[in-house]
């Protein structure tokens, strides 16, 4: 990522918080996850504020009560391909990847940045890897994550000027 010490960082589906560990010098660190098994998980040396709730609910509450909220850094790894209810999508449903990408863009600060990990097929079907904010797209063979037998893509993005796009 372009900066390892952002002011604000959030992971909307943080699980144990592994994507937040390298950003432990951020001023404000939030991790959202619906899985209560991670509610008391801490990251050594990281002042992580956990929100145990659905990211869908958190996004709705932020839009309602804090409409100007924006984050400098967002790192995400949404559940691969789950159908989610989202009223602002056609028929009120969309994949977890599509909903998360839309919310990441909505809550990105000017100059904000992050990484987005998802199934390669979904990233490419949604053309996230070609979005104007994307500056680096990496693909990995199946087996990168335990029990995830799909190819994985990682989009590095910035809401602002960035070098020409690279695909690895």
Short mmCIF file of N, CA and C in Angstrom, two decimals:
data_model
loop_
_atom_site.label_atom_id
_atom_site.label_comp_id
_atom_site.label_asym_id
_atom_site.label_seq_id
_atom_site.Cartn_x
_atom_site.Cartn_y
_atom_site.Cartn_z
N UNK A 1 0.85 -1.19 0.00
CA UNK A 1 0.00 0.00 0.00
C UNK A 1 0.88 1.24 0.00
N UNK A 2 0.36 2.37 -0.46
CA UNK A 2 1.19 3.57 -0.57
C UNK A 2 1.66 4.14 0.77
N UNK A 3 1.01 3.76 1.88
CA UNK A 3 1.39 4.29 3.19
C UNK A 3 1.14 3.23 4.24
N UNK A 4 2.09 3.02 5.14
CA UNK A 4 1.92 2.02 6.19
C UNK A 4 1.43 2.63 7.50
N UNK A 5 1.26 3.95 7.52
CA UNK A 5 0.79 4.60 8.74
C UNK A 5 -0.36 5.56 8.42
N UNK A 6 -1.51 5.00 8.02
CA UNK A 6 -2.65 5.87 7.74
C UNK A 6 -3.23 6.42 9.04
N UNK A 7 -3.99 7.47 8.91
CA UNK A 7 -4.68 8.01 10.08
C UNK A 7 -5.82 7.07 10.48
N UNK A 8 -6.65 6.67 9.51
CA UNK A 8 -7.77 5.77 9.78
C UNK A 8 -7.68 4.56 8.88
N UNK A 9 -7.93 3.40 9.46
CA UNK A 9 -7.96 2.16 8.69
C UNK A 9 -9.11 1.30 9.19
N UNK A 10 -9.76 0.62 8.24
CA UNK A 10 -10.86 -0.27 8.60
C UNK A 10 -10.83 -1.50 7.72
N UNK A 11 -11.19 -2.62 8.32
CA UNK A 11 -11.41 -3.86 7.59
C UNK A 11 -12.85 -4.24 7.86
N UNK A 12 -13.67 -4.23 6.81
CA UNK A 12 -15.11 -4.43 6.95
C UNK A 12 -15.49 -5.88 7.25
N UNK A 13 -14.60 -6.82 6.99
CA UNK A 13 -14.84 -8.24 7.30
C UNK A 13 -13.55 -8.81 7.88
N UNK A 14 -13.18 -8.35 9.07
CA UNK A 14 -11.81 -8.54 9.55
C UNK A 14 -11.46 -9.92 10.09
N UNK A 15 -12.44 -10.74 10.45
CA UNK A 15 -12.08 -12.04 11.02
C UNK A 15 -11.11 -11.85 12.19
N UNK A 16 -9.98 -12.54 12.15
CA UNK A 16 -8.99 -12.43 13.21
C UNK A 16 -8.19 -11.13 13.14
N UNK A 17 -8.28 -10.40 12.02
CA UNK A 17 -7.60 -9.12 11.90
C UNK A 17 -6.27 -9.16 11.19
N UNK A 18 -5.99 -10.23 10.48
CA UNK A 18 -4.67 -10.38 9.85
C UNK A 18 -4.32 -9.28 8.86
N UNK A 19 -5.31 -8.74 8.13
CA UNK A 19 -5.00 -7.67 7.18
C UNK A 19 -4.69 -6.35 7.88
N UNK A 20 -5.09 -6.23 9.14
CA UNK A 20 -4.84 -5.00 9.89
C UNK A 20 -3.46 -4.98 10.57
N UNK A 21 -2.90 -6.15 10.80
CA UNK A 21 -1.61 -6.23 11.52
C UNK A 21 -0.51 -5.35 10.94
N UNK A 22 -0.31 -5.33 9.61
CA UNK A 22 0.77 -4.49 9.07
C UNK A 22 0.48 -2.99 9.18
N UNK A 23 -0.74 -2.63 9.54
CA UNK A 23 -1.13 -1.22 9.62
C UNK A 23 -1.27 -0.79 11.08
N UNK A 24 -0.53 -1.46 11.97
CA UNK A 24 -0.68 -1.25 13.41
C UNK A 24 -0.27 0.14 13.89
N UNK A 25 0.37 0.94 13.04
CA UNK A 25 0.77 2.29 13.45
C UNK A 25 -0.29 3.34 13.11
N UNK A 26 -1.42 2.90 12.56
CA UNK A 26 -2.49 3.84 12.24
C UNK A 26 -3.03 4.48 13.52
N UNK A 27 -3.53 5.70 13.41
CA UNK A 27 -4.10 6.39 14.57
C UNK A 27 -5.38 5.72 15.05
N UNK A 28 -6.23 5.33 14.11
CA UNK A 28 -7.51 4.71 14.45
C UNK A 28 -7.68 3.46 13.60
N UNK A 29 -7.90 2.32 14.26
CA UNK A 29 -8.01 1.03 13.58
C UNK A 29 -9.31 0.37 13.99
N UNK A 30 -10.16 0.08 12.99
CA UNK A 30 -11.42 -0.61 13.26
C UNK A 30 -11.47 -1.90 12.48
N UNK A 31 -12.07 -2.89 13.09
CA UNK A 31 -12.33 -4.15 12.43
C UNK A 31 -13.77 -4.55 12.67
N UNK A 32 -14.48 -4.83 11.60
CA UNK A 32 -15.89 -5.22 11.68
C UNK A 32 -15.97 -6.70 11.31
N UNK A 33 -16.71 -7.47 12.09
CA UNK A 33 -16.96 -8.85 11.71
C UNK A 33 -18.19 -9.35 12.45
N UNK A 34 -19.00 -10.10 11.74
CA UNK A 34 -20.23 -10.64 12.30
C UNK A 34 -19.94 -11.86 13.18
N UNK A 35 -18.80 -12.50 12.99
CA UNK A 35 -18.45 -13.73 13.70
C UNK A 35 -18.02 -13.41 15.13
N UNK A 36 -18.83 -13.79 16.08
CA UNK A 36 -18.56 -13.50 17.49
C UNK A 36 -17.34 -14.24 18.04
N UNK A 37 -16.88 -15.27 17.33
CA UNK A 37 -15.69 -16.00 17.79
C UNK A 37 -14.46 -15.11 17.81
N UNK A 38 -14.46 -14.04 17.03
CA UNK A 38 -13.30 -13.15 16.97
C UNK A 38 -13.44 -11.91 17.87
N UNK A 39 -14.55 -11.78 18.56
CA UNK A 39 -14.85 -10.56 19.32
C UNK A 39 -13.76 -10.19 20.33
N UNK A 40 -13.13 -11.17 20.93
CA UNK A 40 -12.11 -10.86 21.94
C UNK A 40 -10.69 -11.04 21.42
N UNK A 41 -10.54 -11.33 20.12
CA UNK A 41 -9.22 -11.50 19.54
C UNK A 41 -8.49 -10.15 19.51
N UNK A 42 -7.27 -10.14 19.99
CA UNK A 42 -6.47 -8.92 19.96
C UNK A 42 -5.30 -9.11 19.00
N UNK A 43 -4.73 -8.01 18.56
CA UNK A 43 -3.53 -8.05 17.74
C UNK A 43 -2.42 -7.39 18.55
N UNK A 44 -1.36 -8.11 18.87
CA UNK A 44 -0.28 -7.53 19.67
C UNK A 44 0.24 -6.22 19.07
N UNK A 45 0.32 -5.19 19.91
CA UNK A 45 0.84 -3.90 19.48
C UNK A 45 -0.11 -3.09 18.63
N UNK A 46 -1.35 -3.53 18.53
CA UNK A 46 -2.32 -2.87 17.65
C UNK A 46 -3.52 -2.44 18.49
N UNK A 47 -3.87 -1.17 18.42
CA UNK A 47 -5.01 -0.65 19.15
C UNK A 47 -6.27 -0.83 18.31
N UNK A 48 -6.68 -2.08 18.15
CA UNK A 48 -7.80 -2.44 17.30
C UNK A 48 -9.11 -2.26 18.04
N UNK A 49 -10.04 -1.54 17.43
CA UNK A 49 -11.40 -1.38 17.95
C UNK A 49 -12.30 -2.30 17.14
N UNK A 50 -12.83 -3.32 17.80
CA UNK A 50 -13.67 -4.30 17.11
C UNK A 50 -15.14 -3.91 17.17
N UNK A 51 -15.82 -4.13 16.08
CA UNK A 51 -17.27 -3.96 16.00
C UNK A 51 -17.82 -5.32 15.60
N UNK A 52 -18.52 -5.96 16.52
CA UNK A 52 -19.08 -7.27 16.24
C UNK A 52 -20.50 -7.08 15.73
N UNK A 53 -20.61 -7.03 14.42
CA UNK A 53 -21.89 -6.81 13.75
C UNK A 53 -21.69 -7.11 12.27
N UNK A 54 -22.77 -7.16 11.55
CA UNK A 54 -22.72 -7.33 10.11
C UNK A 54 -22.22 -6.03 9.47
N UNK A 55 -21.32 -6.16 8.52
CA UNK A 55 -20.84 -4.96 7.82
C UNK A 55 -21.99 -4.27 7.11
N UNK A 56 -23.00 -5.02 6.69
CA UNK A 56 -24.17 -4.43 6.04
C UNK A 56 -24.88 -3.47 7.00
N UNK A 57 -25.03 -3.88 8.25
CA UNK A 57 -25.65 -3.03 9.26
C UNK A 57 -24.78 -1.81 9.56
N UNK A 58 -23.48 -2.02 9.67
CA UNK A 58 -22.57 -0.91 9.98
C UNK A 58 -22.59 0.12 8.85
N UNK A 59 -22.57 -0.35 7.60
CA UNK A 59 -22.64 0.58 6.48
C UNK A 59 -23.93 1.40 6.51
N UNK A 60 -25.06 0.73 6.78
CA UNK A 60 -26.34 1.45 6.84
C UNK A 60 -26.34 2.48 7.96
N UNK A 61 -25.81 2.11 9.12
CA UNK A 61 -25.77 3.04 10.25
C UNK A 61 -24.85 4.23 9.97
N UNK A 62 -23.71 3.95 9.36
CA UNK A 62 -22.80 5.05 9.01
C UNK A 62 -23.47 6.01 8.04
N UNK A 63 -24.14 5.46 7.03
CA UNK A 63 -24.81 6.33 6.05
C UNK A 63 -25.91 7.16 6.70
N UNK A 64 -26.60 6.57 7.67
CA UNK A 64 -27.70 7.29 8.32
C UNK A 64 -27.21 8.33 9.33
N UNK A 65 -26.26 7.94 10.19
CA UNK A 65 -25.86 8.81 11.31
C UNK A 65 -24.56 9.57 11.09
N UNK A 66 -23.69 9.07 10.21
CA UNK A 66 -22.41 9.72 9.94
C UNK A 66 -22.18 9.77 8.43
N UNK A 67 -23.02 10.46 7.69
CA UNK A 67 -22.94 10.41 6.22
C UNK A 67 -21.63 10.95 5.65
N UNK A 68 -20.89 11.72 6.41
CA UNK A 68 -19.62 12.27 5.91
C UNK A 68 -18.43 11.38 6.28
N UNK A 69 -18.66 10.27 6.97
CA UNK A 69 -17.55 9.40 7.39
C UNK A 69 -16.81 8.85 6.18
N UNK A 70 -15.49 8.99 6.19
CA UNK A 70 -14.64 8.45 5.14
C UNK A 70 -13.38 7.88 5.80
N UNK A 71 -12.78 6.90 5.15
CA UNK A 71 -11.62 6.23 5.71
C UNK A 71 -10.44 6.35 4.76
N UNK A 72 -9.27 6.61 5.33
CA UNK A 72 -8.07 6.74 4.52
C UNK A 72 -7.66 5.40 3.93
N UNK A 73 -7.76 4.35 4.73
CA UNK A 73 -7.32 3.03 4.28
C UNK A 73 -8.40 1.99 4.58
N UNK A 74 -8.71 1.18 3.58
CA UNK A 74 -9.66 0.09 3.75
C UNK A 74 -9.05 -1.18 3.17
N UNK A 75 -8.99 -2.21 3.98
CA UNK A 75 -8.49 -3.49 3.52
C UNK A 75 -9.63 -4.49 3.69
N UNK A 76 -9.93 -5.24 2.63
CA UNK A 76 -11.09 -6.12 2.69
C UNK A 76 -10.85 -7.46 2.03
N UNK A 77 -11.53 -8.44 2.55
CA UNK A 77 -11.56 -9.79 2.01
C UNK A 77 -12.96 -10.32 2.27
N UNK A 78 -13.95 -9.87 1.45
CA UNK A 78 -15.32 -10.29 1.72
C UNK A 78 -15.49 -11.79 1.52
N UNK A 79 -16.51 -12.36 2.18
CA UNK A 79 -16.77 -13.78 1.95
C UNK A 79 -16.97 -14.02 0.46
N UNK A 80 -16.33 -15.03 -0.07
CA UNK A 80 -16.32 -15.24 -1.51
C UNK A 80 -17.71 -15.60 -2.05
N UNK A 81 -18.30 -14.67 -2.80
CA UNK A 81 -19.48 -14.95 -3.61
C UNK A 81 -20.79 -15.17 -2.90
N UNK A 82 -20.94 -14.77 -1.66
CA UNK A 82 -22.22 -14.96 -0.98
C UNK A 82 -23.25 -13.96 -1.51
N UNK A 83 -24.51 -14.38 -1.64
CA UNK A 83 -25.54 -13.41 -2.04
C UNK A 83 -25.95 -12.58 -0.81
N UNK A 84 -25.96 -11.26 -0.97
CA UNK A 84 -26.35 -10.37 0.12
C UNK A 84 -27.54 -9.54 -0.31
N UNK A 85 -28.36 -9.17 0.66
CA UNK A 85 -29.46 -8.25 0.42
C UNK A 85 -28.92 -6.83 0.49
N UNK A 86 -29.17 -6.07 -0.55
CA UNK A 86 -28.72 -4.67 -0.60
C UNK A 86 -29.72 -3.92 -1.48
N UNK A 87 -30.50 -3.06 -0.87
CA UNK A 87 -31.60 -2.42 -1.58
C UNK A 87 -31.17 -1.56 -2.76
N UNK A 88 -29.93 -1.10 -2.79
CA UNK A 88 -29.49 -0.24 -3.89
C UNK A 88 -28.93 -1.04 -5.07
N UNK A 89 -29.15 -2.35 -5.10
CA UNK A 89 -28.75 -3.19 -6.22
C UNK A 89 -30.01 -3.73 -6.90
N UNK A 90 -29.86 -4.12 -8.15
CA UNK A 90 -30.98 -4.68 -8.92
C UNK A 90 -31.60 -5.86 -8.16
N UNK A 91 -32.88 -5.85 -8.04
CA UNK A 91 -33.65 -6.88 -7.34
C UNK A 91 -33.30 -6.96 -5.85
N UNK A 92 -32.58 -5.98 -5.34
CA UNK A 92 -32.26 -5.94 -3.91
C UNK A 92 -31.25 -6.97 -3.46
N UNK A 93 -30.55 -7.60 -4.41
CA UNK A 93 -29.55 -8.62 -4.07
C UNK A 93 -28.30 -8.39 -4.89
N UNK A 94 -27.18 -8.80 -4.35
CA UNK A 94 -25.92 -8.76 -5.09
C UNK A 94 -24.93 -9.67 -4.37
N UNK A 95 -23.81 -9.93 -5.02
CA UNK A 95 -22.78 -10.75 -4.39
C UNK A 95 -22.07 -9.93 -3.31
N UNK A 96 -21.52 -10.62 -2.34
CA UNK A 96 -20.77 -9.95 -1.28
C UNK A 96 -19.62 -9.13 -1.87
N UNK A 97 -19.05 -9.59 -2.96
CA UNK A 97 -17.95 -8.87 -3.60
C UNK A 97 -18.45 -7.56 -4.19
N UNK A 98 -19.57 -7.58 -4.91
CA UNK A 98 -20.12 -6.38 -5.52
C UNK A 98 -20.53 -5.35 -4.47
N UNK A 99 -21.21 -5.80 -3.42
CA UNK A 99 -21.66 -4.88 -2.37
C UNK A 99 -20.46 -4.27 -1.66
N UNK A 100 -19.49 -5.09 -1.32
CA UNK A 100 -18.31 -4.57 -0.60
C UNK A 100 -17.56 -3.56 -1.46
N UNK A 101 -17.38 -3.82 -2.75
CA UNK A 101 -16.66 -2.88 -3.61
C UNK A 101 -17.40 -1.54 -3.69
N UNK A 102 -18.72 -1.60 -3.80
CA UNK A 102 -19.48 -0.35 -3.86
C UNK A 102 -19.33 0.43 -2.56
N UNK A 103 -19.40 -0.25 -1.43
CA UNK A 103 -19.27 0.45 -0.13
C UNK A 103 -17.85 0.97 0.09
N UNK A 104 -16.86 0.22 -0.33
CA UNK A 104 -15.47 0.70 -0.22
C UNK A 104 -15.34 2.03 -0.95
N UNK A 105 -15.90 2.11 -2.15
CA UNK A 105 -15.81 3.36 -2.92
C UNK A 105 -16.58 4.49 -2.23
N UNK A 106 -17.74 4.15 -1.67
CA UNK A 106 -18.54 5.17 -1.00
C UNK A 106 -17.84 5.74 0.23
N UNK A 107 -17.09 4.91 0.95
CA UNK A 107 -16.47 5.33 2.20
C UNK A 107 -14.98 5.66 2.06
N UNK A 108 -14.49 5.72 0.83
CA UNK A 108 -13.07 6.06 0.60
C UNK A 108 -12.86 7.56 0.69
N UNK A 109 -11.89 7.95 1.47
CA UNK A 109 -11.50 9.36 1.55
C UNK A 109 -10.85 9.76 0.24
N UNK A 110 -10.85 11.04 -0.05
CA UNK A 110 -10.08 11.55 -1.20
C UNK A 110 -8.62 11.18 -0.96
N UNK A 111 -8.01 10.52 -1.91
CA UNK A 111 -6.64 10.03 -1.72
C UNK A 111 -6.59 8.73 -0.94
N UNK A 112 -7.75 8.21 -0.54
CA UNK A 112 -7.80 6.96 0.21
C UNK A 112 -7.30 5.80 -0.63
N UNK A 113 -6.94 4.71 0.04
CA UNK A 113 -6.34 3.58 -0.64
C UNK A 113 -6.62 2.30 0.13
N UNK A 114 -6.29 1.18 -0.49
CA UNK A 114 -6.44 -0.08 0.19
C UNK A 114 -6.21 -1.26 -0.73
N UNK A 115 -6.57 -2.43 -0.21
CA UNK A 115 -6.49 -3.64 -1.02
C UNK A 115 -7.81 -4.40 -0.87
N UNK A 116 -8.14 -5.11 -1.93
CA UNK A 116 -9.41 -5.83 -2.01
C UNK A 116 -9.11 -7.24 -2.49
N UNK A 117 -9.36 -8.21 -1.64
CA UNK A 117 -9.08 -9.61 -1.95
C UNK A 117 -10.41 -10.31 -2.23
N UNK A 118 -10.49 -11.01 -3.34
CA UNK A 118 -11.71 -11.75 -3.68
C UNK A 118 -11.38 -12.83 -4.70
N UNK A 119 -12.38 -13.61 -5.03
CA UNK A 119 -12.20 -14.61 -6.08
C UNK A 119 -11.90 -13.91 -7.40
N UNK A 120 -10.91 -14.44 -8.11
CA UNK A 120 -10.49 -13.82 -9.36
C UNK A 120 -11.65 -13.69 -10.35
N UNK A 121 -12.43 -14.72 -10.49
CA UNK A 121 -13.54 -14.69 -11.45
C UNK A 121 -14.52 -13.57 -11.12
N UNK A 122 -14.82 -13.38 -9.84
CA UNK A 122 -15.75 -12.31 -9.47
C UNK A 122 -15.14 -10.93 -9.68
N UNK A 123 -13.88 -10.75 -9.31
CA UNK A 123 -13.22 -9.46 -9.53
C UNK A 123 -13.25 -9.09 -11.01
N UNK A 124 -12.97 -10.08 -11.85
CA UNK A 124 -12.92 -9.81 -13.28
C UNK A 124 -14.31 -9.66 -13.89
N UNK A 125 -15.30 -10.42 -13.42
CA UNK A 125 -16.66 -10.26 -13.91
C UNK A 125 -17.21 -8.87 -13.58
N UNK A 126 -16.86 -8.37 -12.40
CA UNK A 126 -17.29 -7.03 -11.97
C UNK A 126 -16.37 -5.93 -12.49
N UNK A 127 -15.29 -6.32 -13.15
CA UNK A 127 -14.30 -5.40 -13.73
C UNK A 127 -13.64 -4.50 -12.67
N UNK A 128 -13.55 -5.01 -11.45
CA UNK A 128 -12.89 -4.26 -10.38
C UNK A 128 -11.41 -4.09 -10.71
N UNK A 129 -10.82 -5.11 -11.33
CA UNK A 129 -9.39 -5.06 -11.69
C UNK A 129 -9.10 -3.99 -12.74
N UNK A 130 -10.16 -3.50 -13.43
CA UNK A 130 -9.99 -2.46 -14.46
C UNK A 130 -10.50 -1.10 -13.99
N UNK A 131 -10.96 -1.01 -12.76
CA UNK A 131 -11.50 0.26 -12.26
C UNK A 131 -10.40 1.34 -12.30
N UNK A 132 -10.77 2.59 -12.56
CA UNK A 132 -9.77 3.67 -12.61
C UNK A 132 -8.93 3.82 -11.35
N UNK A 133 -9.41 3.39 -10.22
CA UNK A 133 -8.63 3.49 -8.98
C UNK A 133 -7.57 2.41 -8.87
N UNK A 134 -7.68 1.33 -9.65
CA UNK A 134 -6.76 0.20 -9.53
C UNK A 134 -5.39 0.54 -10.10
N UNK A 135 -4.34 0.30 -9.29
CA UNK A 135 -2.98 0.52 -9.78
C UNK A 135 -2.17 -0.78 -9.79
N UNK A 136 -2.64 -1.81 -9.10
CA UNK A 136 -1.94 -3.10 -9.11
C UNK A 136 -2.98 -4.20 -8.97
N UNK A 137 -2.90 -5.18 -9.86
CA UNK A 137 -3.78 -6.34 -9.78
C UNK A 137 -2.92 -7.59 -9.77
N UNK A 138 -3.06 -8.39 -8.72
CA UNK A 138 -2.29 -9.62 -8.57
C UNK A 138 -3.25 -10.81 -8.59
N UNK A 139 -2.85 -11.89 -9.22
CA UNK A 139 -3.65 -13.11 -9.19
C UNK A 139 -2.81 -14.24 -8.61
N UNK A 140 -3.51 -15.14 -7.93
CA UNK A 140 -2.85 -16.26 -7.27
C UNK A 140 -3.63 -17.54 -7.59
N UNK A 141 -2.93 -18.66 -7.73
CA UNK A 141 -3.61 -19.92 -8.03
C UNK A 141 -4.48 -20.38 -6.86
N UNK A 142 -5.38 -21.31 -7.14
CA UNK A 142 -6.21 -21.87 -6.06
C UNK A 142 -5.30 -22.48 -5.01
N UNK A 143 -5.77 -22.49 -3.78
CA UNK A 143 -4.99 -23.03 -2.68
C UNK A 143 -4.29 -21.96 -1.86
N UNK A 144 -4.40 -20.69 -2.25
CA UNK A 144 -3.77 -19.62 -1.47
C UNK A 144 -4.33 -19.60 -0.05
N UNK A 145 -5.64 -19.74 0.07
CA UNK A 145 -6.30 -19.78 1.37
C UNK A 145 -6.77 -21.20 1.65
N UNK A 146 -6.64 -21.67 2.89
CA UNK A 146 -7.14 -23.00 3.21
C UNK A 146 -8.65 -23.09 2.90
N UNK A 147 -9.08 -24.18 2.36
CA UNK A 147 -10.49 -24.45 2.05
C UNK A 147 -11.08 -23.50 1.01
N UNK A 148 -10.26 -22.79 0.27
CA UNK A 148 -10.75 -21.92 -0.81
C UNK A 148 -10.11 -22.39 -2.11
N UNK A 149 -10.80 -23.29 -2.78
CA UNK A 149 -10.26 -23.91 -3.98
C UNK A 149 -10.63 -23.08 -5.22
N UNK A 150 -10.30 -21.80 -5.18
CA UNK A 150 -10.54 -20.91 -6.32
C UNK A 150 -9.32 -20.02 -6.51
N UNK A 151 -9.18 -19.50 -7.71
CA UNK A 151 -8.12 -18.52 -7.94
C UNK A 151 -8.50 -17.23 -7.21
N UNK A 152 -7.51 -16.57 -6.67
CA UNK A 152 -7.73 -15.36 -5.89
C UNK A 152 -7.10 -14.17 -6.61
N UNK A 153 -7.77 -13.04 -6.51
CA UNK A 153 -7.23 -11.79 -7.04
C UNK A 153 -7.11 -10.77 -5.93
N UNK A 154 -6.10 -9.92 -6.04
CA UNK A 154 -5.92 -8.83 -5.08
C UNK A 154 -5.79 -7.54 -5.88
N UNK A 155 -6.72 -6.64 -5.62
CA UNK A 155 -6.71 -5.32 -6.26
C UNK A 155 -6.16 -4.32 -5.26
N UNK A 156 -5.12 -3.61 -5.64
CA UNK A 156 -4.58 -2.49 -4.85
C UNK A 156 -5.12 -1.24 -5.52
N UNK A 157 -5.73 -0.36 -4.75
CA UNK A 157 -6.41 0.80 -5.33
C UNK A 157 -6.09 2.08 -4.55
N UNK A 158 -6.26 3.18 -5.23
CA UNK A 158 -6.14 4.49 -4.58
C UNK A 158 -7.12 5.44 -5.26
N UNK A 159 -7.81 6.20 -4.43
CA UNK A 159 -8.78 7.20 -4.90
C UNK A 159 -8.03 8.49 -5.16
N UNK A 160 -7.25 8.52 -6.21
CA UNK A 160 -6.44 9.67 -6.55
C UNK A 160 -5.36 9.27 -7.54
N UNK A 161 -4.42 10.14 -7.71
CA UNK A 161 -3.33 9.89 -8.66
C UNK A 161 -2.54 8.65 -8.24
N UNK A 162 -2.15 7.86 -9.22
CA UNK A 162 -1.34 6.69 -8.95
C UNK A 162 -0.57 6.31 -10.21
N UNK A 163 0.43 5.45 -10.04
CA UNK A 163 1.22 5.04 -11.21
C UNK A 163 0.36 4.23 -12.18
N UNK A 164 0.84 4.01 -13.41
CA UNK A 164 0.10 3.19 -14.38
C UNK A 164 -0.20 1.81 -13.80
N UNK A 165 -1.32 1.25 -14.20
CA UNK A 165 -1.77 -0.06 -13.71
C UNK A 165 -0.80 -1.15 -14.10
N UNK A 166 -0.56 -2.06 -13.16
CA UNK A 166 0.29 -3.22 -13.37
C UNK A 166 -0.50 -4.46 -13.00
N UNK A 167 -0.38 -5.52 -13.79
CA UNK A 167 -1.00 -6.81 -13.46
C UNK A 167 0.10 -7.84 -13.30
N UNK A 168 0.06 -8.55 -12.20
CA UNK A 168 1.04 -9.60 -11.91
C UNK A 168 0.33 -10.93 -11.71
#
